[in-house]
Short mmCIF file of C-alpha atoms in Angstrom, two decimals:
data_model
loop_
_atom_site.label_atom_id
_atom_site.label_comp_id
_atom_site.label_asym_id
_atom_site.label_seq_id
_atom_site.Cartn_x
_atom_site.Cartn_y
_atom_site.Cartn_z
CA MET L 17 -5.81 27.38 21.80
CA SER L 18 -2.17 27.87 22.29
CA LEU L 19 -0.17 28.72 19.24
CA LEU L 20 2.90 27.22 20.93
CA SER L 21 1.14 23.88 21.23
CA GLN L 22 0.10 23.95 17.61
CA ILE L 23 3.56 24.68 16.40
CA VAL L 24 5.31 22.12 18.72
CA VAL L 25 2.91 19.26 17.85
CA GLY L 26 3.09 20.07 14.19
CA LEU L 27 6.91 20.03 14.26
CA CYS L 28 6.88 16.65 16.21
CA PHE L 29 4.59 15.32 13.53
CA LEU L 30 6.94 16.29 10.73
CA ILE L 31 10.03 15.04 12.61
CA LEU L 32 8.29 11.63 13.17
CA ILE L 33 7.79 11.30 9.37
CA VAL L 34 11.34 12.32 8.55
CA ILE L 35 12.85 9.79 11.06
CA LEU L 36 11.00 7.01 9.24
CA PHE L 37 13.41 7.48 6.27
CA PHE L 38 16.53 6.91 8.33
CA GLU L 39 16.61 3.12 8.85
CA GLU L 40 19.73 3.32 10.99
CA LYS L 41 17.87 5.30 13.62
CA ASP L 42 16.02 3.63 16.53
CA TYR L 43 12.55 4.71 15.31
CA LEU L 44 10.74 3.73 18.44
CA SER L 45 12.97 5.75 20.84
CA TYR L 46 12.49 8.90 18.90
CA SER L 47 8.77 8.45 18.48
CA VAL L 48 8.21 8.02 22.20
CA LEU L 49 10.36 11.13 22.86
CA LEU L 50 8.32 13.18 20.38
CA ILE L 51 5.04 12.08 21.91
CA ILE L 52 6.25 12.99 25.35
CA ILE L 53 7.32 16.48 24.12
CA ALA L 54 4.09 17.05 22.22
CA GLY L 55 1.92 15.84 25.15
CA ALA L 56 3.84 17.95 27.66
CA VAL L 57 3.48 21.16 25.66
CA THR L 58 -0.20 20.44 24.86
CA GLY L 59 -0.83 19.74 28.60
CA ILE L 60 0.11 23.39 29.55
CA ASP L 61 -3.23 24.61 28.28
CA LEU L 62 -5.14 21.32 28.03
CA PRO L 63 -5.01 19.13 31.21
CA ALA L 64 -6.62 16.25 29.22
CA ALA L 65 -3.15 15.80 27.58
CA HIS L 66 -1.79 14.55 30.89
CA ASP L 67 -4.40 11.76 31.10
CA LEU L 68 -3.33 8.36 29.91
CA ASP L 69 -6.87 7.64 28.59
CA THR L 70 -6.46 10.47 26.08
CA TYR L 71 -3.61 8.49 24.44
CA ILE L 72 -5.28 5.10 24.63
CA GLN L 73 -8.48 6.44 23.16
CA ALA L 74 -6.56 8.32 20.42
CA ILE L 75 -5.36 5.02 18.84
CA ASP L 76 -7.74 3.23 16.49
CA TRP L 77 -7.32 -0.26 17.96
CA GLU L 78 -9.51 -1.99 15.48
CA VAL L 79 -7.06 -0.86 12.71
CA ILE L 80 -4.05 -1.83 14.72
CA PHE L 81 -5.36 -5.43 15.37
CA PHE L 82 -6.43 -5.75 11.77
CA LEU L 83 -3.00 -4.63 10.55
CA ILE L 84 -1.27 -7.19 12.80
CA ALA L 85 -3.61 -9.89 11.49
CA MET L 86 -3.03 -8.90 7.83
CA PHE L 87 0.77 -8.74 8.25
CA THR L 88 0.67 -12.21 9.81
CA ILE L 89 -1.40 -13.62 6.96
CA VAL L 90 1.09 -12.14 4.49
CA GLU L 91 3.97 -13.78 6.26
CA ILE L 92 2.12 -17.12 6.13
CA LEU L 93 1.40 -16.77 2.48
CA ASN L 94 4.99 -15.82 1.74
CA GLU L 95 6.26 -18.85 3.61
CA ALA L 96 3.78 -21.07 1.80
CA ARG L 97 4.90 -19.47 -1.51
CA VAL L 98 1.32 -19.33 -2.81
CA PHE L 99 1.86 -16.31 -5.09
CA HIS L 100 5.30 -17.56 -6.09
CA GLU L 101 3.60 -20.56 -7.63
CA ILE L 102 1.03 -18.41 -9.35
CA ALA L 103 3.71 -16.16 -10.88
CA LYS L 104 5.76 -19.13 -11.95
CA ARG L 105 2.83 -20.69 -13.79
CA ILE L 106 2.03 -17.47 -15.53
CA VAL L 107 5.51 -17.10 -17.04
CA LEU L 108 5.72 -20.79 -17.96
CA LYS L 109 2.39 -20.62 -19.81
CA TYR L 110 2.87 -17.29 -21.55
CA ARG L 111 6.58 -17.10 -22.15
CA ASN L 112 6.13 -17.80 -25.88
CA ASN L 113 3.88 -14.74 -26.16
CA ILE L 114 5.76 -11.83 -24.64
CA ARG L 115 2.95 -9.23 -25.03
CA LYS L 116 0.42 -11.54 -23.47
CA MET L 117 2.80 -12.44 -20.66
CA PHE L 118 3.24 -8.65 -19.96
CA TYR L 119 -0.53 -8.14 -19.68
CA VAL L 120 -1.11 -11.19 -17.53
CA ILE L 121 1.72 -10.52 -15.15
CA CYS L 122 0.66 -6.88 -14.61
CA ILE L 123 -3.05 -7.75 -14.18
CA VAL L 124 -2.40 -10.73 -11.73
CA SER L 125 0.19 -8.81 -9.68
CA THR L 126 -2.24 -5.81 -9.50
CA LEU L 127 -5.19 -7.95 -8.37
CA SER L 128 -2.85 -9.71 -5.91
CA ALA L 129 -1.92 -6.27 -4.47
CA SER L 130 -5.64 -5.53 -3.88
CA ILE L 131 -5.54 -8.33 -1.27
CA LEU L 132 -1.88 -8.53 -0.25
CA GLU L 133 0.55 -5.81 0.82
CA ASP L 134 2.02 -4.25 -2.36
CA LEU L 135 5.57 -4.64 -1.00
CA SER L 136 5.10 -8.43 -0.77
CA VAL L 137 3.77 -8.62 -4.30
CA ALA L 138 6.86 -6.79 -5.59
CA ILE L 139 9.23 -9.13 -3.68
CA ILE L 140 7.43 -12.16 -5.09
CA PHE L 141 7.11 -11.17 -8.71
CA ILE L 142 10.25 -9.29 -9.45
CA PRO L 143 12.78 -12.20 -9.18
CA ILE L 144 10.56 -14.46 -11.31
CA ILE L 145 10.16 -11.72 -14.00
CA VAL L 146 13.84 -11.07 -14.15
CA LEU L 147 14.81 -14.78 -14.56
CA THR L 148 12.24 -15.34 -17.24
CA CYS L 149 13.22 -12.25 -19.23
CA GLU L 150 16.89 -13.19 -18.91
CA ASP L 151 16.11 -16.59 -20.45
CA LEU L 152 14.13 -14.93 -23.31
CA LYS L 153 16.85 -12.23 -23.84
CA ILE L 154 14.30 -9.43 -23.35
CA ASN L 155 14.58 -6.44 -21.10
CA PRO L 156 12.55 -6.93 -17.88
CA SER L 157 12.20 -3.24 -17.12
CA PRO L 158 8.83 -2.82 -19.04
CA PHE L 159 7.36 -5.63 -16.90
CA LEU L 160 8.79 -4.10 -13.71
CA LEU L 161 7.48 -0.70 -14.61
CA GLY L 162 4.11 -2.07 -15.47
CA MET L 163 3.78 -4.07 -12.26
CA THR L 164 5.00 -1.22 -10.05
CA ILE L 165 2.83 1.45 -11.56
CA CYS L 166 -0.35 -0.74 -11.52
CA ILE L 167 0.21 -1.92 -8.01
CA ASN L 168 -0.61 1.60 -6.73
CA LEU L 169 -3.90 1.47 -8.68
CA ALA L 170 -4.77 -1.89 -7.10
CA SER L 171 -4.98 -0.32 -3.66
CA THR L 172 -8.06 1.73 -4.71
CA LEU L 173 -10.10 -1.36 -5.38
CA THR L 174 -10.75 -2.84 -1.89
CA PRO L 175 -10.98 -1.57 1.62
CA PHE L 176 -7.97 -3.86 2.56
CA GLY L 177 -5.96 -3.03 -0.53
CA SER L 178 -3.66 -0.80 1.59
CA ALA L 179 -3.26 0.23 5.24
CA GLU L 180 -4.54 3.62 4.31
CA ASN L 181 -7.81 2.13 2.93
CA ILE L 182 -8.22 0.04 6.12
CA MET L 183 -8.04 3.23 8.20
CA ILE L 184 -10.44 5.15 5.92
CA ALA L 185 -12.92 2.23 5.68
CA ASN L 186 -12.98 1.72 9.44
CA TYR L 187 -13.21 5.47 10.21
CA PHE L 188 -16.17 6.10 7.87
CA ASP L 189 -17.68 2.59 8.16
CA LEU L 190 -17.21 1.76 4.46
CA SER L 191 -17.96 -1.72 3.21
CA PHE L 192 -16.26 -3.94 0.61
CA VAL L 193 -19.27 -3.40 -1.70
CA PHE L 194 -18.84 0.41 -1.37
CA PHE L 195 -15.26 0.11 -2.65
CA ILE L 196 -16.07 -2.27 -5.53
CA THR L 197 -19.09 -0.19 -6.71
CA ARG L 198 -17.52 3.27 -6.25
CA PHE L 199 -14.00 2.50 -7.41
CA GLY L 200 -14.40 -0.46 -9.69
CA ILE L 201 -15.01 1.59 -12.87
CA PHE L 202 -12.07 3.92 -12.16
CA PHE L 203 -9.85 0.90 -11.43
CA VAL L 204 -10.71 -0.94 -14.64
CA VAL L 205 -10.45 2.13 -16.92
CA SER L 206 -7.25 3.48 -15.39
CA THR L 207 -5.58 -0.06 -15.48
CA ILE L 208 -6.52 -0.63 -19.14
CA VAL L 209 -5.27 2.84 -20.22
CA THR L 210 -2.06 2.44 -18.23
CA LEU L 211 -1.22 -1.01 -19.75
CA ILE L 212 -2.01 0.04 -23.29
CA LEU L 213 0.22 3.14 -22.98
CA LEU L 214 3.03 1.12 -21.33
CA ASP L 215 2.74 -1.46 -24.12
CA TYR L 216 2.93 1.22 -26.91
CA PHE L 217 5.56 3.54 -25.45
CA VAL L 218 7.77 1.15 -23.38
CA LEU L 219 7.28 -2.57 -24.13
CA SER L 220 7.09 -2.33 -27.90
CA LYS L 221 10.43 -0.52 -28.13
CA GLN L 222 12.20 -3.10 -25.96
CA LEU L 223 10.88 -6.18 -27.82
CA LYS L 224 12.96 -5.18 -30.83
CA LYS L 225 16.18 -5.27 -28.90
CA GLN L 226 18.07 -8.20 -27.45
CA TRP L 227 18.85 -7.72 -23.72
CA ILE L 228 21.75 -9.02 -21.84
CA ALA L 229 22.02 -8.71 -18.07
CA ALA L 230 24.62 -6.16 -16.85
CA CYS L 231 26.06 -8.63 -14.28
CA ASN L 232 29.18 -10.60 -14.87
CA GLU L 233 28.87 -14.32 -15.35
CA LYS L 234 29.25 -15.26 -11.68
CA GLU L 235 26.64 -12.75 -10.62
CA VAL L 236 24.17 -14.08 -13.19
CA VAL L 237 24.61 -17.66 -11.92
CA ASP L 238 24.15 -16.51 -8.31
CA VAL L 239 20.99 -14.64 -9.22
CA GLN L 240 19.64 -17.66 -11.11
CA ILE L 241 20.28 -20.04 -8.17
CA GLN L 242 18.60 -17.65 -5.70
CA ILE L 243 15.53 -17.16 -7.88
CA GLU L 244 15.26 -20.78 -8.86
CA ASP L 245 15.26 -21.70 -5.10
CA ASP L 246 12.05 -19.82 -4.85
CA PHE L 247 10.42 -22.17 -7.39
CA GLN L 248 10.17 -25.07 -4.92
CA THR L 249 6.50 -25.37 -4.07
CA ASP L 250 3.99 -27.88 -2.75
CA SER L 251 0.68 -27.96 -4.71
CA LYS L 252 -1.35 -29.22 -1.72
CA VAL L 253 -0.12 -26.35 0.40
CA ILE L 254 -0.97 -23.89 -2.40
CA ILE L 255 -4.53 -25.18 -2.79
CA ILE L 256 -5.20 -25.20 0.97
CA ASN L 257 -4.01 -21.61 1.32
CA LEU L 258 -6.02 -20.42 -1.70
CA ILE L 259 -9.13 -21.85 0.01
CA ALA L 260 -8.09 -20.06 3.21
CA LEU L 261 -7.76 -16.81 1.26
CA ILE L 262 -11.31 -17.24 -0.13
CA ILE L 263 -12.61 -17.83 3.44
CA PHE L 264 -10.75 -14.74 4.56
CA VAL L 265 -12.30 -12.55 1.85
CA LEU L 266 -15.73 -13.94 2.79
CA LEU L 267 -15.13 -13.06 6.41
CA LEU L 268 -14.33 -9.54 5.45
CA LEU L 269 -17.57 -9.37 3.33
CA PHE L 270 -19.90 -10.61 6.07
CA ILE L 271 -18.34 -9.47 9.34
CA ASP L 272 -18.66 -5.73 9.90
CA GLN L 273 -15.90 -5.49 12.57
CA ILE L 274 -12.72 -5.62 10.46
CA HIS L 275 -10.54 -6.60 13.47
CA VAL L 276 -12.73 -9.64 14.22
CA ALA L 277 -12.61 -10.74 10.59
CA GLY L 278 -8.92 -10.22 10.49
CA LEU L 279 -8.18 -12.20 13.63
CA ILE L 280 -10.43 -15.11 12.65
CA GLY L 281 -8.87 -15.11 9.23
CA MET L 282 -5.40 -15.11 10.72
CA LEU L 283 -6.30 -18.13 12.85
CA VAL L 284 -7.65 -19.94 9.73
CA PHE L 285 -4.28 -19.54 8.06
CA VAL L 286 -2.42 -20.59 11.20
CA PHE L 287 -4.38 -23.82 11.51
CA VAL L 288 -4.06 -24.81 7.80
CA ASN L 289 -0.29 -24.18 8.03
CA PRO L 290 0.84 -26.31 10.94
CA ARG L 291 4.47 -26.35 11.96
CA LEU L 292 6.77 -28.74 13.79
CA GLY L 293 6.84 -27.90 17.56
CA LYS L 294 9.34 -28.88 20.29
CA SER L 295 7.76 -32.27 20.48
CA ASN L 296 8.30 -32.91 16.74
CA LYS L 297 4.63 -32.83 16.14
CA LYS L 298 2.90 -30.59 13.75
CA GLY L 299 0.32 -28.12 15.06
CA PRO L 300 -0.75 -24.46 14.91
CA HIS L 301 2.09 -22.02 15.93
CA LEU L 302 0.82 -18.49 15.82
CA SER L 303 3.88 -17.33 17.78
CA HIS L 304 6.19 -18.46 14.91
CA PHE L 305 4.47 -16.16 12.42
CA LEU L 306 4.01 -13.26 14.82
CA ARG L 307 7.73 -13.19 15.42
CA LYS L 308 8.34 -12.78 11.65
CA VAL L 309 5.99 -9.70 11.43
CA ASP L 310 7.73 -6.30 11.08
CA TYR L 311 5.90 -4.19 13.67
CA LYS L 312 7.58 -0.96 12.65
CA LEU L 313 4.58 0.17 10.64
CA VAL L 314 2.22 -0.77 13.47
CA TYR L 315 4.14 1.44 15.95
CA PHE L 316 4.26 4.18 13.27
CA PHE L 317 0.48 4.19 13.06
CA MET L 318 0.04 4.27 16.84
CA CYS L 319 2.40 7.27 17.14
CA LEU L 320 0.62 9.07 14.30
CA PHE L 321 -2.81 8.50 15.79
CA ILE L 322 -1.67 9.99 19.08
CA LEU L 323 0.01 13.05 17.43
CA VAL L 324 -2.99 13.82 15.17
CA HIS L 325 -5.29 13.50 18.16
CA LEU L 326 -3.22 16.14 19.96
CA MET L 327 -3.58 18.30 16.82
CA GLU L 328 -7.32 17.78 17.06
CA ILE L 329 -7.66 18.92 20.67
CA ASN L 330 -5.33 21.90 20.14
CA GLY L 331 -7.35 23.19 17.22
CA THR L 332 -4.82 22.56 14.43
CA VAL L 333 -7.09 20.17 12.48
CA GLN L 334 -9.99 22.58 12.66
CA LEU L 335 -7.71 25.35 11.38
CA MET L 336 -6.63 23.23 8.40
CA GLU L 337 -10.25 22.35 7.67
CA ASN L 338 -11.22 26.04 7.62
CA LEU L 339 -8.42 26.94 5.25
CA ILE L 340 -9.30 24.17 2.78
CA GLU L 341 -13.00 25.02 2.85
CA LYS L 342 -12.39 28.76 2.29
CA ALA L 343 -9.83 28.10 -0.47
CA THR L 344 -12.36 26.09 -2.45
CA PHE L 345 -15.18 28.64 -2.15
CA HIS L 346 -17.51 26.08 -0.49
CA ASN L 347 -17.86 24.26 -3.81
CA VAL L 348 -17.99 20.48 -3.44
CA PHE L 349 -16.33 19.77 -6.78
CA LEU L 350 -13.43 22.22 -6.17
CA LEU L 351 -13.11 20.87 -2.59
CA SER L 352 -12.95 17.26 -3.91
CA VAL L 353 -10.32 18.16 -6.54
CA ALA L 354 -8.30 20.02 -3.92
CA ILE L 355 -8.41 17.00 -1.57
CA LEU L 356 -7.31 14.74 -4.53
CA LEU L 357 -4.42 17.00 -5.55
CA VAL L 358 -3.14 17.84 -1.99
CA THR L 359 -3.25 14.24 -0.70
CA SER L 360 -1.67 12.77 -3.88
CA VAL L 361 1.13 15.30 -3.96
CA LEU L 362 1.85 14.92 -0.23
CA SER L 363 1.73 11.10 -0.60
CA GLY L 364 4.34 11.35 -3.33
CA PHE L 365 6.79 13.17 -1.15
CA MET L 366 6.38 11.19 2.05
CA ASP L 367 4.65 8.02 3.30
CA ASN L 368 0.94 8.13 2.66
CA ALA L 369 0.07 6.86 6.16
CA PRO L 370 0.60 10.25 7.91
CA VAL L 371 -1.25 12.02 5.09
CA THR L 372 -4.22 9.64 5.61
CA ILE L 373 -4.28 9.95 9.43
CA ILE L 374 -4.09 13.77 9.47
CA PHE L 375 -6.84 14.14 6.71
CA LEU L 376 -9.26 11.67 8.40
CA PRO L 377 -10.56 14.20 10.98
CA ILE L 378 -10.45 16.93 8.32
CA ILE L 379 -12.69 15.09 5.95
CA ASN L 380 -14.95 14.08 8.88
CA ILE L 381 -15.41 17.83 9.79
CA LEU L 382 -16.16 18.76 6.18
CA ILE L 383 -18.88 16.05 6.09
CA GLU L 384 -20.33 16.32 9.61
CA SER L 385 -19.99 19.99 10.38
CA ALA L 386 -19.78 21.73 7.02
CA GLY L 387 -22.40 19.45 5.47
CA PHE L 388 -20.63 18.50 2.25
CA ASP L 389 -21.67 15.42 0.37
CA MET L 390 -19.71 12.46 1.62
CA LEU L 391 -19.19 10.45 -1.57
CA PRO L 392 -17.10 12.86 -3.70
CA LEU L 393 -14.86 13.69 -0.65
CA ILE L 394 -14.25 10.04 0.26
CA VAL L 395 -13.56 9.11 -3.38
CA ALA L 396 -11.13 12.01 -3.71
CA PHE L 397 -9.46 11.08 -0.48
CA VAL L 398 -9.04 7.35 -1.31
CA LEU L 399 -7.68 8.16 -4.83
CA GLY L 400 -5.30 10.82 -3.53
CA VAL L 401 -3.56 8.82 -0.85
CA ASN L 402 -3.19 5.77 -3.12
CA LEU L 403 -2.32 7.38 -6.53
CA GLY L 404 0.34 9.74 -5.09
CA GLY L 405 2.77 6.89 -4.57
CA ASN L 406 3.72 6.90 -8.23
CA PHE L 407 4.80 10.59 -8.28
CA LEU L 408 8.06 9.82 -6.52
CA PRO L 409 9.55 6.37 -5.67
CA GLN L 410 9.91 7.30 -1.97
CA GLY L 411 6.09 7.60 -1.86
CA SER L 412 5.69 3.91 -2.30
CA ALA L 413 7.46 1.02 -0.57
CA ALA L 414 6.79 -1.13 -3.64
CA ASP L 415 8.58 1.40 -5.90
CA MET L 416 11.63 1.51 -3.62
CA MET L 417 11.73 -2.29 -3.51
CA THR L 418 11.53 -2.38 -7.35
CA LEU L 419 14.57 -0.15 -7.51
CA GLU L 420 16.49 -2.16 -4.91
CA LEU L 421 15.79 -5.53 -6.56
CA SER L 422 16.43 -4.08 -10.02
CA GLU L 423 19.91 -3.12 -8.94
CA LYS L 424 20.45 -6.51 -7.19
CA TYR L 425 19.39 -8.46 -10.33
CA CYS L 426 21.31 -6.19 -12.78
CA VAL L 427 18.42 -4.42 -14.45
CA LYS L 428 20.61 -1.31 -14.82
CA ASP L 429 18.27 0.76 -17.04
CA LEU L 430 15.55 0.90 -14.34
CA THR L 431 17.01 3.73 -12.33
CA TYR L 432 15.53 6.19 -9.85
CA LYS L 433 15.49 8.86 -12.55
CA ARG L 434 13.63 6.63 -15.04
CA LEU L 435 11.04 5.38 -12.49
CA THR L 436 10.43 8.92 -11.30
CA LYS L 437 9.92 10.09 -14.92
CA VAL L 438 7.68 7.29 -16.07
CA GLY L 439 5.89 6.85 -12.75
CA GLY L 440 5.41 10.60 -12.40
CA LEU L 441 3.83 10.85 -15.86
CA PHE L 442 1.41 8.07 -15.09
CA ALA L 443 0.62 9.47 -11.63
CA LEU L 444 -0.29 12.71 -13.37
CA LEU L 445 -2.47 10.72 -15.82
CA HIS L 446 -4.19 8.86 -12.99
CA VAL L 447 -4.90 12.10 -11.09
CA ILE L 448 -6.38 13.62 -14.29
CA LEU L 449 -8.61 10.52 -14.69
CA GLY L 450 -9.55 10.94 -11.00
CA VAL L 451 -10.60 14.53 -11.61
CA VAL L 452 -12.73 13.41 -14.54
CA TYR L 453 -14.24 10.66 -12.37
CA LEU L 454 -15.05 13.19 -9.63
CA SER L 455 -16.76 15.48 -12.08
CA PHE L 456 -18.93 12.51 -13.11
CA ILE L 457 -19.78 11.72 -9.46
CA VAL L 458 -20.54 15.36 -8.58
CA TYR L 459 -22.61 16.34 -11.62
CA PHE L 460 -24.17 13.10 -12.87
CA LEU L 461 -24.75 10.80 -9.87
#
């Protein structure tokens, strides 16, 4: 294969990732340009790169439709304020027992993130945490740290806990039961260890100090008004949506095609959340919620699928697979550890979506062609792309949102530096626990 094609497509892939971090740029324009350049150069040696079918088939459409369905469901739940109500009831019930409130908030937000998008969970819980801690005169930063760090653990628990898991589960045909049975123990142990350490080293120290928000009086009032507005909920709507959420989970359990389960689930939520139409009559309005979805991530995945497919046909993926296999001396444990370390570190420095998409064919080659055991490689892969988000804040959208909202709500001691330090230490701990878990899988299962 042409070295020129491999270099150009690889550079286009890297540029595509970098552009994602510049919000002021028109992402779609640059992504289309990069795909045209990569396709044109690849087509010099490979005529298939000029065929439209090559690009259509490169995209995993099941994942794309499921992501659109999931993002729509998240928008519906946000509008219905289901998890706002759950968070409010937690803080009202446990506000007289700070330590218990810490554990309950972290656990509930973590379990919520195993179903919902982690960014949405952060947006819902952070304002409520800040207001409650302000009333109690305690520093909210331990609660925010606990929630943010544990959210990245939540994504390991279910096949729909993150967009990356959705792609992995669909690519390797992994079920909900597979995730629960293979990652449940790791999730429980790592979450318990994380919360106990955060309690001992972070929360306990802050409980001894009185905290006063760094805002001036007017800013504090504005923040309170904005947060308290979020507390207006309808109990009937909450119950109906929780039932719809249970139905959606059951659909995911019993329907193998995730896009079918996702689209049916989306329609269930649309019909139980009717809206006023032009005739002033309530009815299902899917278009209303589809307009609220941010399709940037969907476009991002489509572009990545195409570029990685070009890297497959020009031999880049095979080359990377050979390097990884040789570097680990054909040892399945070393190979699994290498996958865990490489994917987690890469996911810490950049968005974990491109890491996932480029490693999908690599892992597949290692399993199908090289004959390595599937289980340890898949476990290492899932843990790596999900745990790496804690190494650096930019590796996780939830981390960046925590920093943004902390500044907005005057939690001045939760800075980029502190989140990097604390999150990085826990990311290292989680990776070490992952290595221990992999040794158990390889040598004892």
